[in-house]
Coordinates of C-alpha atoms and ligand atoms in Angstrom, one line a residue:
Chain A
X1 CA 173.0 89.1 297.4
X2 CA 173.6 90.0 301.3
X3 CA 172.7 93.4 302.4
X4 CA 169.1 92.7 302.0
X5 CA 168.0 93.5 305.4
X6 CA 167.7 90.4 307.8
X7 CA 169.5 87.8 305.9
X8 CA 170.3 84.9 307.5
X9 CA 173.2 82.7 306.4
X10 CA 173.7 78.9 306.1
X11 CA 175.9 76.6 306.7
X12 CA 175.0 73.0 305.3
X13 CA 176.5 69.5 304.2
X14 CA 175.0 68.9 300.9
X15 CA 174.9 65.0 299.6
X16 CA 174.9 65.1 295.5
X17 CA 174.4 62.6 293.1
X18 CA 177.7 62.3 290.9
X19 CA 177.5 60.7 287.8
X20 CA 180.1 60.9 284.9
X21 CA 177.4 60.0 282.5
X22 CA 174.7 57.8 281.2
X23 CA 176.7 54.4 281.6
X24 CA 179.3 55.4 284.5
X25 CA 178.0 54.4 288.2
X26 CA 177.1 57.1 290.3
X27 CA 178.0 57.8 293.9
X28 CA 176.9 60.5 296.5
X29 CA 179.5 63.3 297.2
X30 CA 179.3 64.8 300.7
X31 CA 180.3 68.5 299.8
X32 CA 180.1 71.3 303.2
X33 CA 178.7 74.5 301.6
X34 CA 179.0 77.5 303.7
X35 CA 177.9 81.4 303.9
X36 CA 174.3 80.8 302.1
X37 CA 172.0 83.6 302.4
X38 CA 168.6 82.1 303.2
X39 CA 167.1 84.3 300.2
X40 CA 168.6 82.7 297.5
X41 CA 166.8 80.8 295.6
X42 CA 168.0 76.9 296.2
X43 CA 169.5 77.0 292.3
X44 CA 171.5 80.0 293.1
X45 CA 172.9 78.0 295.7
X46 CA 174.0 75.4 294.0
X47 CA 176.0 77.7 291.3
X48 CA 178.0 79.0 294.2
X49 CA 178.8 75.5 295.2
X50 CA 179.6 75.1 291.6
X51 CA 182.5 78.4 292.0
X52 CA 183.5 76.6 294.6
X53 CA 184.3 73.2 293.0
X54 CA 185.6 75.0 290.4
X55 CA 188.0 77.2 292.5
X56 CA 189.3 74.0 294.0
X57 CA 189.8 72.4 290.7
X58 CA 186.9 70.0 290.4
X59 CA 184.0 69.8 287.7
X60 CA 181.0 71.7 288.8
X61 CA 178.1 69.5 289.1
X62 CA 175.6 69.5 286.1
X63 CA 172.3 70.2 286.5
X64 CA 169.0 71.5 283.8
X65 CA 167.9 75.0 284.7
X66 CA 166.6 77.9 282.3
X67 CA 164.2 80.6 283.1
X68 CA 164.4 80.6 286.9
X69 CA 161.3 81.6 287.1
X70 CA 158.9 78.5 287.4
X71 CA 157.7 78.7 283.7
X72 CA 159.7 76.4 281.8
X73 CA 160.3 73.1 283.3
X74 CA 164.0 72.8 282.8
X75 CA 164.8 72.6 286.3
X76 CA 163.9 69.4 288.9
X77 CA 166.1 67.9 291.4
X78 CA 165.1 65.5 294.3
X79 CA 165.5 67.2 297.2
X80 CA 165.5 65.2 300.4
X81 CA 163.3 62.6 298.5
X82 CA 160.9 65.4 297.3
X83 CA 160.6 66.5 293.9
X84 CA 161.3 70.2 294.1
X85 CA 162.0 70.2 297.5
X86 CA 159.7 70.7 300.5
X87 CA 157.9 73.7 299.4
X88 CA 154.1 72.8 297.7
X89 CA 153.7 74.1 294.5
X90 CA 157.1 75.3 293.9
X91 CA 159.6 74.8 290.8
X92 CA 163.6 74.0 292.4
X93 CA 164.6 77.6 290.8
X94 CA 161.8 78.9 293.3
X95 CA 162.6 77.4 296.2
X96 CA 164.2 79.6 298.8
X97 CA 166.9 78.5 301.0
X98 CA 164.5 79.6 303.7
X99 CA 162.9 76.6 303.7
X100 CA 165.8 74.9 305.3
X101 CA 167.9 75.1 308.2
X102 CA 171.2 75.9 309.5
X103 CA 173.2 72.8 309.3
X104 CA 170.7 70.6 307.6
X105 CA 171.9 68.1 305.7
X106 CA 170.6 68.4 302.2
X107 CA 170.4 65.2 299.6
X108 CA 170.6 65.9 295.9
X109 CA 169.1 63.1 293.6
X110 CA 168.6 63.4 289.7
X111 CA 164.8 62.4 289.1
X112 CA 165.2 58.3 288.6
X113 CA 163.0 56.4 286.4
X114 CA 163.6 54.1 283.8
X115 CA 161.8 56.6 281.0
X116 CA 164.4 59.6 282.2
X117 CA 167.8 58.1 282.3
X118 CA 170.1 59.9 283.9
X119 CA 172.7 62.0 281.6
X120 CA 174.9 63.5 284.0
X121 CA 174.6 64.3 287.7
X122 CA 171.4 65.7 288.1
X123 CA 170.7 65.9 284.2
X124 CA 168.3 63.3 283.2
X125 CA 167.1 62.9 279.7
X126 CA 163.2 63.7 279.4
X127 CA 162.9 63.5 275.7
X128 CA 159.9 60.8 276.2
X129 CA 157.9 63.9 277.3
X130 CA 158.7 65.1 273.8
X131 CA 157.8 61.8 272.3
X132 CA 154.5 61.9 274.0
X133 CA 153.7 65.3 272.8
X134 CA 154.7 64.6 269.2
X135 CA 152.4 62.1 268.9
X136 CA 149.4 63.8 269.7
X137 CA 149.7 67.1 272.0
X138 CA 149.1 69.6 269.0
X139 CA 145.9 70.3 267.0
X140 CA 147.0 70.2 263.6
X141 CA 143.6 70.8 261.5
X142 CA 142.9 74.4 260.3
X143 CA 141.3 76.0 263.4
X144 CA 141.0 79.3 261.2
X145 CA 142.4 82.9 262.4
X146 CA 142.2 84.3 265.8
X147 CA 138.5 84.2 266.3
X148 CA 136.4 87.6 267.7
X149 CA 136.4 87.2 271.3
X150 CA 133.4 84.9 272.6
X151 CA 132.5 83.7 269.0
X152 CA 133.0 80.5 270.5
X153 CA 131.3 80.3 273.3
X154 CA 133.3 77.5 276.0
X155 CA 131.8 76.7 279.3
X156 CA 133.6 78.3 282.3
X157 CA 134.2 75.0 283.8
X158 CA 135.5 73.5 280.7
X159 CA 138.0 76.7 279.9
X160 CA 139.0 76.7 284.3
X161 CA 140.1 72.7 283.9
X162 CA 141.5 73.3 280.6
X163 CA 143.7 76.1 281.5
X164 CA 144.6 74.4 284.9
X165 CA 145.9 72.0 282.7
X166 CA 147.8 74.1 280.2
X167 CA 150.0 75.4 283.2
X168 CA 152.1 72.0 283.2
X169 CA 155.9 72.7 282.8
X170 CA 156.8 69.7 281.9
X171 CA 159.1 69.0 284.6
X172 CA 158.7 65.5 285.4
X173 CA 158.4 66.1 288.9
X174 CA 155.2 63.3 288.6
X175 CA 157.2 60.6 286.9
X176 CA 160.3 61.4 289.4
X177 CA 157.8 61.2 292.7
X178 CA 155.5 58.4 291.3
X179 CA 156.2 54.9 293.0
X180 CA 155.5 53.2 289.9
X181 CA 157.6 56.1 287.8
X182 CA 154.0 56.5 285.8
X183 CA 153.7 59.7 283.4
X184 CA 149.7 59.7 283.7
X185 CA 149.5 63.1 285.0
X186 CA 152.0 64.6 282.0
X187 CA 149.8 62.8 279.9
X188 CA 146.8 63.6 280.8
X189 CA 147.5 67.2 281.6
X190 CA 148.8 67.8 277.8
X191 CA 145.1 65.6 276.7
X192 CA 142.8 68.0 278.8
X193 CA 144.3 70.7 277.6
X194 CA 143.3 70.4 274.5
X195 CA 140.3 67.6 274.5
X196 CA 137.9 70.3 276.7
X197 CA 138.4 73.1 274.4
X198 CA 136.4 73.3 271.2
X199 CA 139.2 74.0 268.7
X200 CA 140.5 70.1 270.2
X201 CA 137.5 68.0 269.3
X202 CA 138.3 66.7 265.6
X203 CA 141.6 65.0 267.0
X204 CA 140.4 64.0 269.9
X205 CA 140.2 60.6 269.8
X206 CA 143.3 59.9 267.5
X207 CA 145.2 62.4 270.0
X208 CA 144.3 60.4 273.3
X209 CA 144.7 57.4 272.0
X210 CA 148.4 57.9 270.4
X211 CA 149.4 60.0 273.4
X212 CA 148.8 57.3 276.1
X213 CA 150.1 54.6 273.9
X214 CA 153.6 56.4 274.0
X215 CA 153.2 57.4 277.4
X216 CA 153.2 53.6 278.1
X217 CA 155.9 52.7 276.2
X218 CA 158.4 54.6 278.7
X219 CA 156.9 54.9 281.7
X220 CA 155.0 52.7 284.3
X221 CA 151.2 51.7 285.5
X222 CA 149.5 54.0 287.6
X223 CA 148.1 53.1 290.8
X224 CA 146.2 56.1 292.2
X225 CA 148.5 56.8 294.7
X226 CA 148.2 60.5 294.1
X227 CA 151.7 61.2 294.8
X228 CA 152.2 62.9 291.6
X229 CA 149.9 65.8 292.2
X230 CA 151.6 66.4 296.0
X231 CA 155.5 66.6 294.0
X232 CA 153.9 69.0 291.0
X233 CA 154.7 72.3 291.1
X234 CA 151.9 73.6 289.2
X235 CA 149.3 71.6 291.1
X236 CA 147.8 69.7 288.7
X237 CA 144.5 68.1 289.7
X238 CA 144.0 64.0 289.8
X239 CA 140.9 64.7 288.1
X240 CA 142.7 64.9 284.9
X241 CA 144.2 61.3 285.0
X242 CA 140.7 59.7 285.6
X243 CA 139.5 62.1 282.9
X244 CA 142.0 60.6 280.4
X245 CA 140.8 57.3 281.2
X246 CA 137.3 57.8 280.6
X247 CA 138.8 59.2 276.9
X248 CA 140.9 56.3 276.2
X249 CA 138.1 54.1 276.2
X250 CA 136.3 56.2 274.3
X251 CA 139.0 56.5 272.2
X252 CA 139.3 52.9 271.6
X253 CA 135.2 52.4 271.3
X254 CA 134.8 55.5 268.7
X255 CA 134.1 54.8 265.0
X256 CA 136.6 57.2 263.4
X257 CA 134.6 58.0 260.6
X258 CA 132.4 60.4 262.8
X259 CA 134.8 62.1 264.6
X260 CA 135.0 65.4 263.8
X261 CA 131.2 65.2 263.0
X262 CA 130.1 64.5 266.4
X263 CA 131.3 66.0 269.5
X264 CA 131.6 64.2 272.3
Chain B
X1 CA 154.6 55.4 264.6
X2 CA 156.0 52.2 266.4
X3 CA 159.0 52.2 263.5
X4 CA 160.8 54.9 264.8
X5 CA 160.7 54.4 268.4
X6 CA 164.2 51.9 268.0
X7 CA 165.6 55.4 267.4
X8 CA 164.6 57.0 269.8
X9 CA 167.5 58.2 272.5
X10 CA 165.8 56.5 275.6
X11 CA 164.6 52.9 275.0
X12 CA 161.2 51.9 275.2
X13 CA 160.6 49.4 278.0
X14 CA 157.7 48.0 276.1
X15 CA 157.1 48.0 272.4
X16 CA 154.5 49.9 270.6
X17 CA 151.0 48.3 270.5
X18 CA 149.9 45.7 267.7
X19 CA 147.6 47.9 265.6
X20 CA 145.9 44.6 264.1
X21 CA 144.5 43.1 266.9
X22 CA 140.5 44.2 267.8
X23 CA 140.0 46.9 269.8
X24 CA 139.4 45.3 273.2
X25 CA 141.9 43.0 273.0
X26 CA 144.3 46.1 272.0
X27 CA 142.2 48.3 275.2
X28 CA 143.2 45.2 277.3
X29 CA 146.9 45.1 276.3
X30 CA 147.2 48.6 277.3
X31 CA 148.1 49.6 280.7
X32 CA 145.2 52.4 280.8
X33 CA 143.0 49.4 279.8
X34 CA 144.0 47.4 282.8
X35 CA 143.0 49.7 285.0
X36 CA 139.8 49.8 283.7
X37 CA 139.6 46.0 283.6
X38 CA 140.8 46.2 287.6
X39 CA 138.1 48.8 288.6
X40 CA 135.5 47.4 287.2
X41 CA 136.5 43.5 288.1
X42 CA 137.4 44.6 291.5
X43 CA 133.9 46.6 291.6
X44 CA 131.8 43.4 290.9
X45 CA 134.3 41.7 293.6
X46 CA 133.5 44.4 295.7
X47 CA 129.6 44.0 295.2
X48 CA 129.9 40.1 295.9
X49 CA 131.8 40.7 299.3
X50 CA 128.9 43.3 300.4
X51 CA 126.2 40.7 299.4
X52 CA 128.0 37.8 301.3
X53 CA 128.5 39.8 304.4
X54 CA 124.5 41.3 304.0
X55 CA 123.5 37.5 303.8
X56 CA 125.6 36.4 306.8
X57 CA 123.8 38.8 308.8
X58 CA 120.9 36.3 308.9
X59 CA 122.8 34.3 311.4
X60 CA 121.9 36.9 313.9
X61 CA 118.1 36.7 312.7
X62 CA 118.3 32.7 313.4
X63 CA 120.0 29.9 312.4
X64 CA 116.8 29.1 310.5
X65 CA 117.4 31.9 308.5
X66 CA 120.9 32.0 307.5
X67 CA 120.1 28.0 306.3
X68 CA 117.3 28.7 304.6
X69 CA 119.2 31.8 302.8
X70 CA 121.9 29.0 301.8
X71 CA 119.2 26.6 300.6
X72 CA 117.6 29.5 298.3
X73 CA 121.0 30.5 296.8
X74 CA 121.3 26.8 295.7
X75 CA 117.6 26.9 294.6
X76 CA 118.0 30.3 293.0
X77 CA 116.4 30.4 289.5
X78 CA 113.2 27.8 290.9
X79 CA 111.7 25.9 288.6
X80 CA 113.3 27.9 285.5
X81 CA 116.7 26.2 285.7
X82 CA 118.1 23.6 286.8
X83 CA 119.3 23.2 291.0
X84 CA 122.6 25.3 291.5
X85 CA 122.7 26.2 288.1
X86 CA 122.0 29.6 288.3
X87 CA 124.4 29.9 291.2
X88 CA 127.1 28.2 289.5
X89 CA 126.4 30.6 286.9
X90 CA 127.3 33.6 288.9
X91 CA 130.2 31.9 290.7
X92 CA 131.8 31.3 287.2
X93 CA 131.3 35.4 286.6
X94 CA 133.1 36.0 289.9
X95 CA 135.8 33.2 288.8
X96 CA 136.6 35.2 285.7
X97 CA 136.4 38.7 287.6
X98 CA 138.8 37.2 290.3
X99 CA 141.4 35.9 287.4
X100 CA 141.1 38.7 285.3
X101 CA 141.9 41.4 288.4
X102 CA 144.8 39.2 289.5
X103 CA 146.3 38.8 285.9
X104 CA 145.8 43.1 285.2
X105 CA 147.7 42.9 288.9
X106 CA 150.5 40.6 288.0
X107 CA 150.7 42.5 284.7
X108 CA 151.2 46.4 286.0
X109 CA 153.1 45.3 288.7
X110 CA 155.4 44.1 286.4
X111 CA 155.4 47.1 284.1
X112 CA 156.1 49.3 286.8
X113 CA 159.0 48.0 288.1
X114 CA 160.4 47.8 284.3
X115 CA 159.9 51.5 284.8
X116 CA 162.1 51.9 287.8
X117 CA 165.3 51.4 287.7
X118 CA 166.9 50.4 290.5
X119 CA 164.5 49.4 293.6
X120 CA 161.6 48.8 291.3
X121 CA 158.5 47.5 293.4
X122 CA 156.3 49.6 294.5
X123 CA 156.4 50.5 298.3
X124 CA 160.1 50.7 298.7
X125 CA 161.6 53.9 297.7
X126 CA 163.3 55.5 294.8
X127 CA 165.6 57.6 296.3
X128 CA 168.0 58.5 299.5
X129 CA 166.2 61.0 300.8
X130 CA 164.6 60.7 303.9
X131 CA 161.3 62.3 303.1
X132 CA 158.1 59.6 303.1
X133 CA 155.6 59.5 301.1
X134 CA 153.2 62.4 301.0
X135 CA 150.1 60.8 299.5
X136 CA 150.3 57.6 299.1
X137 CA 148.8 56.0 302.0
X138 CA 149.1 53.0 303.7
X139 CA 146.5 51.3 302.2
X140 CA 147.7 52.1 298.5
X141 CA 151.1 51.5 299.1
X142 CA 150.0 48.0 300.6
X143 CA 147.5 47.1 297.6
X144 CA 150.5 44.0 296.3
X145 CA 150.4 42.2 299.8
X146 CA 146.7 42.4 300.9
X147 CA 145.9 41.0 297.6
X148 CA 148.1 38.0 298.1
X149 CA 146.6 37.8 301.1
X150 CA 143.3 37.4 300.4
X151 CA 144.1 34.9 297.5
X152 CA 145.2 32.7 300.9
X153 CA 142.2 33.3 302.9
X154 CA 139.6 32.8 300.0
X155 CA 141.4 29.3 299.6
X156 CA 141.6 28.6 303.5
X157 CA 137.3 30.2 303.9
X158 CA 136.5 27.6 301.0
X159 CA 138.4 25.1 301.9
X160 CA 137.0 25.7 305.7
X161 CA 133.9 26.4 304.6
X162 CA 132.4 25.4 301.0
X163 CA 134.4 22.1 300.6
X164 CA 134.8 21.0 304.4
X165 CA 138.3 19.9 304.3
X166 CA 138.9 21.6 307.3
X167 CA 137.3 19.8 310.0
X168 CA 135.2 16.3 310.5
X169 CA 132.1 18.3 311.8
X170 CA 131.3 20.0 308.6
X171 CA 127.8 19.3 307.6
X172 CA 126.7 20.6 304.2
X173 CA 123.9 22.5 303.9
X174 CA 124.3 23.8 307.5
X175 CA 126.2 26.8 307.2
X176 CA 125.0 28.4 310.6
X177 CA 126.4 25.1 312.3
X178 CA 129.5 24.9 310.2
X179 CA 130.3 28.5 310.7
X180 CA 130.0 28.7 314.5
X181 CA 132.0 25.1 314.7
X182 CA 135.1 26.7 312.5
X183 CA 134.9 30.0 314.3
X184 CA 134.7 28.7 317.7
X185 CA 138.2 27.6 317.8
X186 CA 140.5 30.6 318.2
X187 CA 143.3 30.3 316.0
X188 CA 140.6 30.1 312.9
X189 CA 138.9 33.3 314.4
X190 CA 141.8 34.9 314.1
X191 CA 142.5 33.8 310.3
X192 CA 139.2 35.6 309.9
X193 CA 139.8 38.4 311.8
X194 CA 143.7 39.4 310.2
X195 CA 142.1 38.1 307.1
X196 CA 139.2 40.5 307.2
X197 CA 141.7 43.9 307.8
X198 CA 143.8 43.0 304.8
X199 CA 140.4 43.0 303.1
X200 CA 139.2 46.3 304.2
X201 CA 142.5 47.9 303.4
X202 CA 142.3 46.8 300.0
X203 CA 138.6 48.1 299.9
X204 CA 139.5 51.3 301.6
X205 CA 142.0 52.3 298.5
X206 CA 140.6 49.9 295.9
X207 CA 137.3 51.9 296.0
X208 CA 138.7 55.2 295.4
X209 CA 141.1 54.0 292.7
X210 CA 138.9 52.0 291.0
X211 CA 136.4 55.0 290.9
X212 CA 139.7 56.7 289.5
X213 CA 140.7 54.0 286.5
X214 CA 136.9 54.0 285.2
X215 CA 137.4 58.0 285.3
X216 CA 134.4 58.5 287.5
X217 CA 134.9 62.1 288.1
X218 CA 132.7 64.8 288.0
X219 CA 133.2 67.5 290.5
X220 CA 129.9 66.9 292.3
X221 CA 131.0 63.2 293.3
X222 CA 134.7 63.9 293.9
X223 CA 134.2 65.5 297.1
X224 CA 132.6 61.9 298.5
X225 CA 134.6 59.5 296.7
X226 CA 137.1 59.3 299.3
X227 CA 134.3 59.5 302.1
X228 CA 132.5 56.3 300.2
X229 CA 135.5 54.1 300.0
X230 CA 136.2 54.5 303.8
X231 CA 132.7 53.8 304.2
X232 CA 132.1 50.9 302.6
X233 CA 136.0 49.7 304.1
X234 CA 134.8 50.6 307.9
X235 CA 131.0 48.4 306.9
X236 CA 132.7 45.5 305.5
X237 CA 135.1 45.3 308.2
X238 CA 132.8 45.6 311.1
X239 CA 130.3 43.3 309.3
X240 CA 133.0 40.8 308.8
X241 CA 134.6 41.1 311.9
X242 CA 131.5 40.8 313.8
X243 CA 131.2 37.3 313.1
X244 CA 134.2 36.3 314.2
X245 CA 134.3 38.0 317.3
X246 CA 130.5 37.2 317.9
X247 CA 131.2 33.4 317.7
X248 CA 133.9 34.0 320.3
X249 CA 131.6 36.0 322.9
X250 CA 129.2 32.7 322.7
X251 CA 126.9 35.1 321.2
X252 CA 126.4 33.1 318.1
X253 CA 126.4 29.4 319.6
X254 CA 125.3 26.0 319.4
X255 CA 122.8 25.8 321.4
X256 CA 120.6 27.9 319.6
X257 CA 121.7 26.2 316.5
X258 CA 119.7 23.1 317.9
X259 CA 117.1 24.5 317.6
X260 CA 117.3 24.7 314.1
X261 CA 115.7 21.4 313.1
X262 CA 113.1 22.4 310.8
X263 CA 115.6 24.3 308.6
X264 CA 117.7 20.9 308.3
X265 CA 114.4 19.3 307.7
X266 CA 113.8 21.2 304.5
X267 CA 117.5 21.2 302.9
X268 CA 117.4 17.3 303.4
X269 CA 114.0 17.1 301.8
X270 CA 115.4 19.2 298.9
X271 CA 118.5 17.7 298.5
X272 CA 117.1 14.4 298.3
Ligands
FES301 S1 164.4 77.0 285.5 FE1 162.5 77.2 284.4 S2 161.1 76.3 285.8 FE2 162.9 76.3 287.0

């Protein structure tokens, strides 16, 4: 890890969030962590804490992590009160220990809402997120085989927001950073994934309106703040939360027996 | 759908919507549908607060004019309805806009702090850390105490000024006299003058969000929707402020108010 040319090393305090598990109450540990190499990534530096607490006997603290490469949304800790960390645009398992220094004091938080209940330590349980996509995030009519490329011709706009969309992890970073712990961004990123693309049109409707209805029976009211898109580490635009309300009641006005018929 | 949520790992802080009931009441009971009901309530409110302040400005035209503006509102509708029913007509829209914004308030603040679990209101924070907000701004984070706020001053302006509870020189049908009277003592200038901030911070992100809930967005407005709401917050607070201050300066006084006599003239004549 060292040897990499002008490394610089860390010494810090972290603060971390213990928690034995959903029902136990939870209290910050102070834990000093020394010899970091600033190029680690700030994941990486919490699995050598982890040898540590283990070389003294302890339990390492727990914490969600999988590809470490910003793809898969496993990963999400509030660091210093920001989901992610400092860094804009960046998943936990990106974030370099650059971004902090020498002798900083570091606090580790789970995300906290009442939709992701903590499990242990930093792992919270996000299976609402699955919820909401089970009741709506898939297109489940026959769409046919892959289709020759530009047979169906999609606006550039429409494809750009769309695919914008599509990057969501699923993280929860909005939900963890929203003041109201409000999932519209999740939701609505999941909605215009799949509402602005051609192949999403005959459940349109029935998708929107299932998907908010189980986003709002976990998760809080929106109100605009705009704080989810700052904590998101793909960067999802607000544009796509007023989009899905203009859907929803759309949703609610639409006589079902036409969709599918007519377009929007 | 609503069946299997009881077994579900995380519990649902609210149940699953009542597929029976018609669709707006259904839109309504949805939180999604409360915003809407908020943005476009707090819109009209919005509209009403421009007009008011656009008609005050005929005090600075004359005190004639700002009497004669009142007399017309009463008269509104001429001789197709009935005196002040037309007005009453339009007050009763902006009762119902008022009520129904304050009860979608009531109701989201609510649901949001059954979504948090600890701290729970909004503007105090969820966590330990010491980073602030990013985003949310002052105005947004302040949305649940200007509102309050100007459910006080709206009783205090019509109690000062519609009813006349406030003071023994309250004639009715005179607002330019009434209005200079209230205003000339200081303490009530100042009323108006906090009162009238709290209402352009809850313009200034009111605006945008509402634009927001009722998902106007189109990426040739976006770019000004932020630039409209501080717009119409900065003209609504200078407008309102004005008269308060204006009043003070001696500007708007008295003395020119005695010469209004025709204008009281005509709104006796009417009256009677
Ligand atoms: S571990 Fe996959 S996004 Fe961080």
């Amino acid at each position: 890890m060292s040897g990499s040319g002008n490394t610089n090393v860390l010494n810090l305090t972290l603060k971390v969030w213990r928690q034995e598990g959903p029902n136990a109450t939870g209290s910050f540990d102070s834990i000093p962590v020394e010899g970091i190499a600033d190029d680690m990534s700030f994941l990486e530096m919490l699995d050598i804490v982890n040898e540590q607490i283990i070389e003294q006997g302890g339990i390492p603290i727990e914490f969600d992590h999988d590809c470490r490469e910003g793809i898969c949304g496993a990963c999400g800790v509030m660091i210093n009160g920001n989901a992610h960390g400092p860094k804009k645009g960046t998943t936990t398992c990106q974030l370099h220990m650059r971004n902090f220094e020498d002798g900083d004091e570091i606090v580790v938080e789970p995300w906290r809402a009442s939709g992701f209940p903590i499990m242990r330590d930093l792992v919270v349980d996000r299976s609402p997120f699955d919820h909401i996509v089970e009741s709506g995030g898939y297109i489940s009519v026959n769409t046919g085989a892959a289709p020759d490329a530009n047979l169906i011709p999609v606006p550039k706009d429409a494809s750009d927001m769309a695919m914008d969309a599509a990057a969501c992890i699923g993280c929860g970073a909005c939900v963890a950073a929203c003041p109201n712990s409000a999932a519209q961004l999740f939701t609505s990123a999941k909605l215009s994934h799949m509402n602005l693309l051609p192949q999403g049109q005959a459940e349109r409707w029935k998708r929107t309106e299932q998907m908010v209805e189980t986003m709002e029976q976990f998760f809080g009211a929106c109100t605009n703040h705009g704080e989810c898109t700052e904590a998101c580490p793909k960067e999802i635009s607000l544009d796509n939360i007023a989009f899905m309300n203009r859907d929803y009641l759309k949703s609610k006005v639409k006589n079902r027996k036409l969709t599918g018929q007519v377009f929007p | 759908m609503a069946a299997t949520s009881t077994q579900r790992g995380v519990t649902p802080i609210r149940p699953a919507p009542r597929k029976t009931l018609p669709w707006p009441i259904q839109f309504y009971r949805s939180a999604v549908g409360r915003k809407w009901v908020m943005g476009v309530t707090g819109l009209m409110l919005l509209g009403f607060v421009v007009v008011h302040m656009l008609g005050n400005f005929k005090a600075y035209i004359s005190p004639e004019s700002i009497d004669h503006y009142g007399e017309a509102l009463r008269d509104m509708g001429g001789h197709l309805v009935p005196r002040t029913h037309l007005l009453w007509a339009m007050r009763l829209g902006l009762i119902g806009a008022f009520a129904l914004h304050i009860h979608a308030a009531l109701s989201l603040t609510l649901m949001s702090r059954r979504s948090n679990p600890q701290s729970g209101i909004d503007g105090q924070k969820k966590y330990a850390g010491s980073q602030d907000y990013i985003a949310a701004n002052f105005a947004s984070r302040t949305m649940r105490w200007t509102g309050p706020i100007i459910v006080l001053y709206i009783l205090f302006h019509l109690a000062d000024l519609t009813w006349g509870t406030r003071s023994d020189e309250f004639v009715r049908g005179e607002p330019y006299h009434n209005m200079v009277d209230s205003m000339s003592s200081l303490p009530v200038a100042i009323i108006y003058i906090v009162a009238n901030l709290a209402v352009a911070i809850h313009i200034f992100h009111g605006t945008w969000s509402a634009m927001q809930s009722i998902g106007i967005n189109n990426p040739r407005i976006n770019g000004i929707r932020k630039p409209v709401s501080m717009g119409l917050a900065a003209l609504v607070l200078v407008g309102n402020l004005s008269f308060p201050i204006m009043v003070q300066a001696g500007v708007l006084d008295e003395e020119t108010s005695e010469e209004s006599a025709p204008a009281l003239v005509l709104s006796e004549e009417v009256t009677s």
